[in-house]
Amino acid sequence: MNTTQLSEKNPNLFDLEMPVQYLRGVGPARAQVFAQLGVNTVADLLEYYPRDWVFMPRAVKINQMRPDETVAVIGLVESTDYQSHRRQPMFEAVISDESGICRLVWFHGGYLRDQLRPGQIIIASGKVTLYKRRLQMTNPKFVVLDEEQSKATEHFSGGVYPATAKLGSRQIKRIIRPVLDDLDELVQEFYDKAFRKKANLIARKDAFAWIHLPPDEKKLAQAKRRLKYDELFLMQLGLGLRRYRLRHFSAAKPCKITDEIDSRIRKRFPFLLTEDQNECISQIAADMGGSEPMNRLLQGDVGSGKTVVALYAALLAVANKSQAVIMAPTEILAGQHFLSIERYLKGSKVRRALITGGLTGKKRAELLGEIKEGAVDIVVGTVALLQGDIEFQKLGLAIIDEQHKFGVEQRARLRKQTTPHCLVMTATPIPRTLAMTAFGDLDVSVIRHSPPGRGKIVTRWVDKRDRSKAHEFIRERLKARKQAYFVYPRITAVEQDSDVKAATDEWKNLSENVFAEFKVELLHGRMPSAKKQQVMSEFRKGRIDVLVSTVVVEVGVDVPNATIMVIEGADRFGLAQLHQLRGRIGRGEAKSYCLLLAETDSEIARSRLEMMIRSSDGFEIAEHDLRLRGPGEMFSTRQHGLPDLKIANILNDFELLVMARRNAFEMVRSDPMLATPEHVNIRRALLAKFGESLGLADIA
Ligand code: ADP
Ligand code: MG
């Protein structure tokens, strides 16, 4: 669209890309406030949806109010008062119109002190009650009106925008209003009539009009549905295109499996692989056998045997004269991977190397040289280290072990170097909703059942009054040469949060008092990496009885003899985290015990702890966690490199999501470049909205 031309014709016409700064009522200062809200252009403003909507009944005069009726009145705020010392703190406003005065009260209404002031004109609606023989409204809904609105004695309804101290909802409303007059020009339709009818979707421009200025609740609901659908559809379309692109526009080296290679690899493992492991391996081998780059997620609880599957894949690459890299989120975990690989590959000709942060200077340069020449087959290290200056001669497979830290971005960056097959491992079971969004461009393999011979884990919620009983219980197990983890939410205590125990203090207490006869050691993330490695290695060898730590044990510890885990301040951890932690025990054949120490009034925390006791199924736990916390908190979408959704919610709008995904993937199949004329509007909108975050620049 050509702005100048349009402006000459009609000065009121806006352009979607036009900075909000040039709108009436916005200048440079306000534009900055808008920028903080993520609103830079007219398009952003149209998508700055109200957070709530009010539909007021028809307003009456104050003297027409009758007890027990639900009505609205428009009046001038005469006075306000906040009584904070009552048993139930109460905010009160007296309003008047030409017919009389009326009292409005809000229990616990302290927050209204910033919103209601004498001199304002408001419309308030609620049920009329009689108090001390006077009419009043208790906890009414209200909207502060501007002058124009206050003259409209008809009914009032509208959106309430997420506002800031510098920019109120009413101002935002006034700024958006004129833009809505130009929706015919601004908003292009995506779908033909037949589809809209079938899918029960209203016109896109009506949706924008009604979301901001809903004529009634039914139309508002229709507007929401359409805008949610579009948002989900564009996201799925982006994911679908990315997936298509990856498969068709870049080539990886095919890594063929033969019976001979397969049996040679299997000989490396001192056990038979489980059915689930075999299933995952055959999916991976099928992917790697082709020239389309594999892009697969391997899911399975801690200890379910993912590393073994990953090593199989790495050896398959090596057998095909390619290099493989294994990237872990932390040095401890990288070290752990390397150790287990060393164990499996003892006496093998496969050349492997661990890159650590401590490796510097000439030694590092030498190793990097060998990797570049192809003299190393398997390289293990942290994501950070391996994303630097390392070059491979022929990288065939990249394995990313993310535990529960995912990163689409990392995957993307690695791929730019070359096009290896890519396997992402995660110990966090991913609920269906997230598998379709955050991981929507990946294929998924799942290990559901852990290898046999695992002891049962008993989980108990222990009252703090029973702490010393718990210590006695643990003492007995320590005497029997078992090992224990004590996990704390913090490294050191902070004053503001004095009831949370901290690792450093408790380590002192446990080593000097409670378990003085045993060897108790401390491990936390701020210790130098060499020291951490040393403590881990001692614990692994059984020379440490009790390991006191923060969540660092969450990753990378595999000590079958450790059968006890005490989690202090368990209410401070998320469910996924608790589940991860617990996965550190129950690795050997003996029965294990997980003791959760927590006091909490929080409903969510209680629900989490009860879930931990009830279930050991990672998928069930993850689904529960998702419900409790919502997708945003559980997995930050930004962390995934996915854009935030503005109106849709992948949990609540799951059915729309499924429909959007089906239709979007269908469109990718039929028109992968979105080149046909009927897809022009969709393509433009997709690039504007998700082009950057989904890396779709190349279809521009
Ligand atoms: P994850 O990476 O999923 O945490 P690992 O691959 O590290 O799991 O395996 C956990 C433990 O189980 C390791 O000690 C490993 O040797 C053992 N293990 C893996 N697969 C099997 C199997 N099929 N049978 C018996 N033990 C297994
Ligand atoms: Mg592992």
XYZ file of C-alpha atoms in Angstrom, residues 13 43 58 106 129 223 324 351 369 405 413 416 429 466 476 478 496-497 630 634 671 690 695:
23
model
C -6.558 6.687 6.013
C -1.081 -3.081 13.191
C -29.331 0.631 30.473
C -16.319 -2.201 47.593
C -29.470 -3.031 48.138
C -14.801 -11.741 17.279
C 28.567 -36.502 15.981
C 37.639 -41.359 18.884
C 42.315 -28.679 15.005
C 15.625 -26.275 28.999
C 21.843 -21.767 15.024
C 23.275 -22.740 9.985
C 7.380 -35.028 29.190
C 8.827 -34.903 62.109
C 19.558 -46.273 59.358
C 23.201 -44.501 55.651
C 13.426 -11.615 53.803
C 12.719 -15.282 53.380
C -0.409 -22.295 32.297
C 5.818 -23.730 32.371
C 1.068 -24.366 -1.687
C 5.870 -14.411 12.804
C 12.855 -17.492 10.730
